[in-house]
mmCIF file of C-alpha atoms in Angstrom:
data_model
loop_
_atom_site.group_PDB
_atom_site.id
_atom_site.type_symbol
_atom_site.label_atom_id
_atom_site.label_comp_id
_atom_site.label_asym_id
_atom_site.label_seq_id
_atom_site.Cartn_x
_atom_site.Cartn_y
_atom_site.Cartn_z
ATOM 1 C CA MET A 1 -91.008 150.111 210.907
ATOM 2 C CA LYS A 2 -94.685 149.968 211.535
ATOM 3 C CA ARG A 3 -95.003 152.372 208.703
ATOM 4 C CA ILE A 4 -93.390 150.095 206.446
ATOM 5 C CA ILE A 5 -95.477 146.694 208.120
ATOM 6 C CA ILE A 6 -98.687 149.173 207.444
ATOM 7 C CA PHE A 7 -97.593 149.972 203.936
ATOM 8 C CA LEU A 8 -96.806 146.357 202.603
ATOM 9 C CA ILE A 9 -99.900 145.162 204.407
ATOM 10 C CA SER A 10 -101.738 147.889 202.206
ATOM 11 C CA LEU A 11 -100.081 146.685 198.801
ATOM 12 C CA SER A 12 -100.993 143.599 199.308
ATOM 13 C CA VAL A 13 -104.660 144.053 199.457
ATOM 14 C CA ILE A 14 -104.529 146.152 196.957
ATOM 15 C CA VAL A 15 -103.065 143.560 194.645
ATOM 16 C CA THR A 16 -105.494 141.145 195.815
ATOM 17 C CA ILE A 17 -108.211 143.159 194.578
ATOM 18 C CA ALA A 18 -106.446 143.693 191.469
ATOM 19 C CA TYR A 19 -105.811 140.458 190.618
ATOM 20 C CA PRO A 20 -108.695 138.410 192.194
ATOM 21 C CA ASN A 21 -108.330 135.629 189.462
ATOM 22 C CA ASN A 22 -104.378 135.154 190.115
ATOM 23 C CA ASN A 23 -104.288 131.660 192.245
ATOM 24 C CA ARG A 24 -101.046 130.938 190.926
ATOM 25 C CA THR A 25 -98.729 129.966 193.645
ATOM 26 C CA LEU A 26 -95.678 131.835 193.870
ATOM 27 C CA SER A 27 -92.288 132.330 196.564
ATOM 28 C CA ALA A 28 -89.788 134.469 197.682
ATOM 29 C CA LYS A 29 -87.413 131.711 196.976
ATOM 30 C CA SER A 30 -88.130 131.970 192.945
ATOM 31 C CA LEU A 31 -87.055 136.125 193.188
ATOM 32 C CA SER A 32 -83.629 135.377 194.674
ATOM 33 C CA GLU A 33 -82.675 132.284 192.145
ATOM 34 C CA SER A 34 -83.608 134.024 188.911
ATOM 35 C CA ASP A 35 -83.446 137.535 187.713
ATOM 36 C CA ARG A 36 -85.538 136.151 184.259
ATOM 37 C CA PHE A 37 -89.055 136.607 183.703
ATOM 38 C CA PRO A 38 -92.225 135.915 184.977
ATOM 39 C CA HIS A 39 -92.966 132.462 183.322
ATOM 40 C CA GLN A 40 -89.354 131.064 183.796
ATOM 41 C CA LYS A 41 -89.861 130.877 187.762
ATOM 42 C CA ASP A 42 -91.041 128.123 189.589
ATOM 43 C CA PHE A 43 -93.583 129.831 192.244
ATOM 44 C CA SER A 44 -94.370 127.724 195.272
ATOM 45 C CA ASP A 45 -96.195 130.292 197.983
ATOM 46 C CA ASP A 46 -99.253 132.554 197.402
ATOM 47 C CA HIS A 47 -98.057 135.694 198.594
ATOM 48 C CA PRO A 48 -99.765 139.028 196.769
ATOM 49 C CA LEU A 49 -97.147 141.253 197.828
ATOM 50 C CA ILE A 50 -94.373 138.910 195.555
ATOM 51 C CA GLN A 51 -97.003 138.734 192.707
ATOM 52 C CA ALA A 52 -96.897 142.775 192.873
ATOM 53 C CA VAL A 53 -92.828 142.619 192.354
ATOM 54 C CA ILE A 54 -93.405 140.223 189.759
ATOM 55 C CA PHE A 55 -95.697 142.615 188.188
ATOM 56 C CA HIS A 56 -93.334 145.511 188.619
ATOM 57 C CA GLU A 57 -90.532 143.770 187.560
ATOM 58 C CA LEU A 58 -92.086 142.886 184.155
ATOM 59 C CA GLN A 59 -93.747 146.622 183.660
ATOM 60 C CA ARG A 60 -90.365 147.886 184.135
ATOM 61 C CA THR A 61 -88.437 145.632 181.403
ATOM 62 C CA ILE A 62 -91.510 146.473 178.896
ATOM 63 C CA LYS A 63 -90.823 150.256 179.697
ATOM 64 C CA TYR A 64 -86.608 149.764 179.414
ATOM 65 C CA LEU A 65 -87.102 147.669 175.997
ATOM 66 C CA SER A 66 -89.854 149.957 174.338
ATOM 67 C CA LEU A 67 -87.368 153.339 175.005
ATOM 68 C CA GLN A 68 -84.219 151.461 173.318
ATOM 69 C CA VAL A 69 -82.903 152.488 169.799
ATOM 70 C CA TYR A 70 -83.085 149.118 167.666
ATOM 71 C CA PRO A 71 -81.425 148.665 163.825
ATOM 72 C CA SER A 72 -83.480 148.739 161.095
ATOM 73 C CA PRO A 73 -85.017 144.765 160.327
ATOM 74 C CA LYS A 74 -83.354 142.659 157.640
ATOM 75 C CA GLU A 75 -85.562 140.102 157.671
ATOM 76 C CA TRP A 76 -89.313 139.726 157.196
ATOM 77 C CA GLY A 77 -91.470 136.200 157.184
ATOM 78 C CA LEU A 78 -92.601 133.211 158.632
ATOM 79 C CA HIS A 79 -89.139 131.799 159.098
ATOM 80 C CA VAL A 80 -86.705 134.888 160.355
ATOM 81 C CA SER A 81 -83.723 134.645 162.557
ATOM 82 C CA GLY A 82 -84.749 133.290 166.485
ATOM 83 C CA VAL A 83 -88.061 131.764 165.567
ATOM 84 C CA LYS A 84 -88.723 128.200 166.515
ATOM 85 C CA ASN A 85 -89.950 125.860 164.003
ATOM 86 C CA ARG A 86 -89.458 122.490 165.052
ATOM 87 C CA ILE A 87 -88.951 120.113 168.314
ATOM 88 C CA ASN A 88 -85.210 119.543 168.733
ATOM 89 C CA THR A 89 -85.391 115.445 169.006
ATOM 90 C CA GLU A 90 -85.140 112.344 166.337
ATOM 91 C CA GLU A 91 -88.181 110.847 168.362
ATOM 92 C CA PRO A 92 -91.147 110.071 166.110
ATOM 93 C CA ILE A 93 -92.968 112.848 168.046
ATOM 94 C CA ILE A 94 -95.288 115.468 166.629
ATOM 95 C CA ALA A 95 -96.722 118.778 168.082
ATOM 96 C CA LEU A 96 -100.198 120.224 166.986
ATOM 97 C CA THR A 97 -100.789 123.616 167.348
ATOM 98 C CA LEU A 98 -104.136 125.334 167.143
ATOM 99 C CA ASP A 99 -104.451 128.845 166.995
ATOM 100 C CA ALA A 100 -107.720 130.976 167.701
ATOM 101 C CA CYS A 101 -107.482 134.320 166.345
ATOM 102 C CA GLY A 102 -110.668 136.146 167.362
ATOM 103 C CA SER A 103 -112.689 139.157 165.224
ATOM 104 C CA SER A 104 -115.735 139.442 163.704
ATOM 105 C CA THR A 105 -115.298 136.217 161.443
ATOM 106 C CA GLY A 106 -112.551 134.223 163.752
ATOM 107 C CA ASN A 107 -114.281 133.957 166.975
ATOM 108 C CA GLY A 108 -116.006 130.590 166.181
ATOM 109 C CA PHE A 109 -115.195 127.440 168.352
ATOM 110 C CA ASP A 110 -114.492 124.058 166.305
ATOM 111 C CA GLY A 111 -115.974 121.714 169.042
ATOM 112 C CA GLN A 112 -115.895 118.704 166.474
ATOM 113 C CA LEU A 113 -111.552 119.150 166.572
ATOM 114 C CA ILE A 114 -111.849 119.678 170.529
ATOM 115 C CA ASN A 115 -113.501 116.393 171.237
ATOM 116 C CA PHE A 116 -111.852 114.245 168.851
ATOM 117 C CA LEU A 117 -108.608 115.278 170.698
ATOM 118 C CA ILE A 118 -109.947 115.121 174.213
ATOM 119 C CA ASP A 119 -111.705 111.911 173.295
ATOM 120 C CA ASN A 120 -108.558 110.466 171.515
ATOM 121 C CA GLU A 121 -106.333 111.776 174.152
ATOM 122 C CA ILE A 122 -104.092 113.767 172.036
ATOM 123 C CA PRO A 123 -101.955 116.737 173.612
ATOM 124 C CA ALA A 124 -102.185 120.088 171.708
ATOM 125 C CA THR A 125 -100.776 123.360 172.564
ATOM 126 C CA LEU A 126 -103.340 126.581 171.724
ATOM 127 C CA PHE A 127 -102.226 129.708 170.788
ATOM 128 C CA ILE A 128 -105.316 132.040 171.582
ATOM 129 C CA ASN A 129 -106.046 135.634 170.952
ATOM 130 C CA GLU A 130 -106.761 138.122 173.334
ATOM 131 C CA ARG A 131 -110.302 139.147 171.041
ATOM 132 C CA TRP A 132 -111.245 135.410 171.146
ATOM 133 C CA ILE A 133 -110.959 135.516 175.008
ATOM 134 C CA THR A 134 -113.222 138.092 175.491
ATOM 135 C CA ALA A 135 -115.611 136.280 172.787
ATOM 136 C CA ASN A 136 -115.680 133.265 174.620
ATOM 137 C CA GLU A 137 -114.197 133.274 177.937
ATOM 138 C CA GLU A 138 -116.375 130.308 179.552
ATOM 139 C CA THR A 139 -115.157 128.330 176.656
ATOM 140 C CA PHE A 140 -111.273 129.525 177.815
ATOM 141 C CA LEU A 141 -111.562 128.699 181.069
ATOM 142 C CA PHE A 142 -112.790 125.089 180.094
ATOM 143 C CA LEU A 143 -110.057 124.427 177.677
ATOM 144 C CA ALA A 144 -107.373 126.102 180.403
ATOM 145 C CA GLY A 145 -108.610 123.339 182.860
ATOM 146 C CA ILE A 146 -107.612 120.438 180.464
ATOM 147 C CA ASP A 147 -104.580 118.896 181.117
ATOM 148 C CA LEU A 148 -104.058 117.788 177.483
ATOM 149 C CA PHE A 149 -103.842 121.156 176.333
ATOM 150 C CA GLN A 150 -101.339 123.725 176.889
ATOM 151 C CA ILE A 151 -102.191 127.390 176.637
ATOM 152 C CA GLU A 152 -99.802 129.924 174.683
ATOM 153 C CA ASN A 153 -100.091 133.287 173.593
ATOM 154 C CA HIS A 154 -101.232 134.343 169.702
ATOM 155 C CA GLY A 155 -101.448 138.155 170.356
ATOM 156 C CA THR A 156 -103.838 141.272 171.238
ATOM 157 C CA HIS A 157 -105.057 142.512 168.206
ATOM 158 C CA HIS A 158 -103.356 139.621 165.902
ATOM 159 C CA LYS A 159 -101.271 141.715 164.329
ATOM 160 C CA PRO A 160 -97.697 140.648 161.896
ATOM 161 C CA LEU A 161 -94.978 141.552 164.695
ATOM 162 C CA SER A 162 -92.628 144.558 163.291
ATOM 163 C CA ILE A 163 -91.005 147.422 164.390
ATOM 164 C CA ASP A 164 -91.528 149.392 161.250
ATOM 165 C CA GLY A 165 -95.238 148.924 160.011
ATOM 166 C CA GLN A 166 -94.220 145.960 157.758
ATOM 167 C CA LYS A 167 -97.545 144.202 156.198
ATOM 168 C CA ALA A 168 -98.362 140.449 155.767
ATOM 169 C CA TYR A 169 -101.511 139.590 153.698
ATOM 170 C CA GLY A 170 -102.566 142.902 153.734
ATOM 171 C CA ILE A 171 -102.805 142.983 157.159
ATOM 172 C CA ASN A 172 -100.821 145.980 159.142
ATOM 173 C CA GLY A 173 -98.398 145.145 161.418
ATOM 174 C CA THR A 174 -97.031 146.697 164.784
ATOM 175 C CA ASN A 175 -95.687 149.865 163.962
ATOM 176 C CA SER A 176 -92.674 150.155 166.581
ATOM 177 C CA PRO A 177 -91.227 148.508 169.990
ATOM 178 C CA SER A 178 -93.794 149.733 171.913
ATOM 179 C CA GLU A 179 -96.324 148.515 170.012
ATOM 180 C CA VAL A 180 -94.581 144.730 169.580
ATOM 181 C CA LEU A 181 -94.578 144.692 173.357
ATOM 182 C CA GLU A 182 -98.074 145.817 173.699
ATOM 183 C CA GLU A 183 -99.308 143.316 171.130
ATOM 184 C CA VAL A 184 -97.416 140.724 173.241
ATOM 185 C CA MET A 185 -98.001 141.677 176.705
ATOM 186 C CA THR A 186 -101.686 142.596 177.021
ATOM 187 C CA ASN A 187 -102.327 139.312 175.896
ATOM 188 C CA TYR A 188 -99.907 137.630 177.953
ATOM 189 C CA GLN A 189 -101.235 139.355 180.977
ATOM 190 C CA LYS A 190 -104.694 138.608 180.337
ATOM 191 C CA ILE A 191 -104.009 134.914 180.080
ATOM 192 C CA TYR A 192 -102.280 134.789 183.380
ATOM 193 C CA GLN A 193 -105.043 136.904 185.379
ATOM 194 C CA ILE A 194 -107.630 134.699 184.261
ATOM 195 C CA THR A 195 -105.483 131.296 184.408
ATOM 196 C CA GLY A 196 -102.607 131.982 186.853
ATOM 197 C CA LYS A 197 -100.405 130.598 184.321
ATOM 198 C CA LYS A 198 -97.726 132.657 182.435
ATOM 199 C CA PRO A 199 -97.481 131.906 178.645
ATOM 200 C CA ARG A 200 -93.777 130.863 177.474
ATOM 201 C CA TYR A 201 -94.513 130.843 173.995
ATOM 202 C CA PHE A 202 -95.860 133.651 171.546
ATOM 203 C CA ARG A 203 -97.179 133.265 168.151
ATOM 204 C CA SER A 204 -98.142 136.691 166.019
ATOM 205 C CA GLY A 205 -101.306 136.872 163.795
ATOM 206 C CA THR A 206 -100.443 135.801 160.313
ATOM 207 C CA ALA A 207 -96.922 134.393 161.860
ATOM 208 C CA HIS A 208 -95.065 136.909 160.305
ATOM 209 C CA TYR A 209 -91.992 138.754 162.200
ATOM 210 C CA ASP A 210 -89.022 140.856 161.599
ATOM 211 C CA GLU A 211 -85.940 139.495 163.372
ATOM 212 C CA VAL A 212 -85.547 142.520 165.818
ATOM 213 C CA SER A 213 -89.269 141.970 167.025
ATOM 214 C CA VAL A 214 -88.043 138.619 167.851
ATOM 215 C CA SER A 215 -84.940 139.579 169.506
ATOM 216 C CA LEU A 216 -86.788 141.957 171.609
ATOM 217 C CA LEU A 217 -89.138 138.891 172.778
ATOM 218 C CA ASP A 218 -85.978 136.752 173.831
ATOM 219 C CA ASN A 219 -84.898 139.791 175.904
ATOM 220 C CA LEU A 220 -88.505 139.304 178.186
ATOM 221 C CA GLY A 221 -87.722 135.312 178.265
ATOM 222 C CA VAL A 222 -90.467 134.752 175.669
ATOM 223 C CA GLU A 223 -89.711 132.169 173.021
ATOM 224 C CA VAL A 224 -91.774 133.027 169.332
ATOM 225 C CA VAL A 225 -92.854 129.629 167.839
ATOM 226 C CA ASN A 226 -94.102 129.083 164.320
ATOM 227 C CA PHE A 227 -94.020 125.592 162.270
ATOM 228 C CA ASP A 228 -92.715 123.463 159.649
ATOM 229 C CA ILE A 229 -96.077 121.830 158.775
ATOM 230 C CA ASN A 230 -98.949 124.308 157.237
ATOM 231 C CA GLY A 231 -101.930 121.793 158.394
ATOM 232 C CA ASP A 232 -104.899 123.682 157.259
ATOM 233 C CA ALA A 233 -103.597 127.161 155.407
ATOM 234 C CA GLY A 234 -105.544 129.414 157.628
ATOM 235 C CA ALA A 235 -108.490 126.803 157.921
ATOM 236 C CA THR A 236 -109.020 127.296 154.028
ATOM 237 C CA TYR A 237 -108.111 123.389 153.245
ATOM 238 C CA THR A 238 -110.346 120.551 152.678
ATOM 239 C CA ALA A 239 -110.254 117.647 154.758
ATOM 240 C CA ASN A 240 -108.132 115.650 152.645
ATOM 241 C CA GLN A 241 -105.572 118.598 151.878
ATOM 242 C CA VAL A 242 -105.671 118.762 155.828
ATOM 243 C CA LYS A 243 -104.795 114.915 156.033
ATOM 244 C CA ASN A 244 -102.213 115.074 153.047
ATOM 245 C CA SER A 245 -100.433 117.853 154.858
ATOM 246 C CA LEU A 246 -100.038 116.366 158.102
ATOM 247 C CA LEU A 247 -99.050 113.002 156.422
ATOM 248 C CA GLN A 248 -96.028 114.850 155.486
ATOM 249 C CA ALA A 249 -94.562 115.059 159.195
ATOM 250 C CA GLN A 250 -91.207 114.005 160.427
ATOM 251 C CA PRO A 251 -89.812 113.457 163.565
ATOM 252 C CA GLY A 252 -90.099 116.790 165.584
ATOM 253 C CA SER A 253 -92.527 118.505 163.569
ATOM 254 C CA ILE A 254 -94.493 121.258 164.577
ATOM 255 C CA VAL A 255 -97.857 121.669 163.362
ATOM 256 C CA ILE A 256 -100.275 124.646 162.531
ATOM 257 C CA LEU A 257 -103.703 124.451 162.619
ATOM 258 C CA HIS A 258 -106.892 126.464 163.658
ATOM 259 C CA MET A 259 -109.441 125.858 165.978
ATOM 260 C CA ASN A 260 -111.747 128.845 165.504
ATOM 261 C CA GLN A 261 -113.544 127.973 161.969
ATOM 262 C CA PRO A 262 -115.834 124.790 162.861
ATOM 263 C CA ASN A 263 -116.956 124.876 159.164
ATOM 264 C CA SER A 264 -113.504 124.194 157.701
ATOM 265 C CA GLY A 265 -112.136 121.000 156.782
ATOM 266 C CA THR A 266 -109.690 120.966 159.765
ATOM 267 C CA ALA A 267 -111.509 118.738 162.231
ATOM 268 C CA GLU A 268 -112.135 115.905 159.855
ATOM 269 C CA GLY A 269 -108.932 116.001 158.159
ATOM 270 C CA VAL A 270 -107.156 115.767 161.620
ATOM 271 C CA ALA A 271 -109.620 113.038 162.555
ATOM 272 C CA ILE A 272 -108.351 111.249 159.151
ATOM 273 C CA ALA A 273 -104.528 111.873 159.744
ATOM 274 C CA VAL A 274 -104.071 110.948 163.421
ATOM 275 C CA PRO A 275 -104.890 107.261 163.637
ATOM 276 C CA GLN A 276 -102.709 106.796 160.590
ATOM 277 C CA LEU A 277 -99.852 108.918 162.044
ATOM 278 C CA LYS A 278 -100.118 106.714 165.054
ATOM 279 C CA ASP A 279 -99.788 103.463 163.243
ATOM 280 C CA LEU A 280 -96.664 104.763 161.724
ATOM 281 C CA GLY A 281 -95.467 105.272 165.364
ATOM 282 C CA PHE A 282 -95.688 108.709 165.847
ATOM 283 C CA GLU A 283 -96.837 110.337 169.592
ATOM 284 C CA PHE A 284 -98.305 113.737 169.866
ATOM 285 C CA VAL A 285 -96.702 116.298 172.382
ATOM 286 C CA LYS A 286 -97.265 119.403 173.923
ATOM 287 C CA LEU A 287 -94.199 121.778 173.263
ATOM 288 C CA GLU A 288 -93.552 122.284 176.667
ATOM 289 C CA ASP A 289 -92.360 118.997 176.991
ATOM 290 C CA TYR A 290 -89.325 119.418 174.701
ATOM 291 C CA GLU A 291 -86.828 122.322 173.673
ATOM 292 C CA LEU A 292 -87.275 123.571 170.252
ATOM 293 C CA TYR A 293 -85.130 125.151 167.662
#
């Protein structure tokens, strides 16, 4: 018994060192209540040993899923089976989602857009790529600390999600189930370790998937979220085009925009459209507040 206690204390110390930024509260109660995955548990006590158990559970599940044999995909695109594109409601609500994609041409920060949302108390869900986090860690921490914003997972290398190497817009997708899981879970763990919060939703680079990859993530308890309103076409729209796109929104719409291209028309277009949408009776929400479909 004494050896077991010493081992547990040692493991606790090791995990504390390995995850110094992880200050999410956790509890043993959650482990007995659910066999699902980390972000679906409601934790209330900070205990490194339990964090280690959860991390091991996740790694074990990833390894198991990566070794399975999967059928050949039959679907490829933006709106394949299993992808959530809208909020399940008839209420006049809209969810703005902002992507931060990363790369040498995608590591910018649209402060004008973010400041407009903060100043006007407009909630938004931010899908952030691992490369962008690495290039903008202080800004990421700032955004993660704002209650208006929900931080979610935009992948590790910004790849389309495929089990057999499909392409989107000339970008090579992941090429196997293990690559699918690496693309999703590496950034999942990075966000968790920095913020202490577990991403619930995922959007891939290019927002393209096959249905097998989506099913893989469903087995991890991760929901794949796209959109029904393309707000800025990858930050290529003019302000007027952004405004016109947003004004097409219906009750339950999910809008995709970009927060990593400060020289685009996105911020100006959003600033024009949001007051008009509010005048029409729309409210803005985060994705976590509603069921999606």
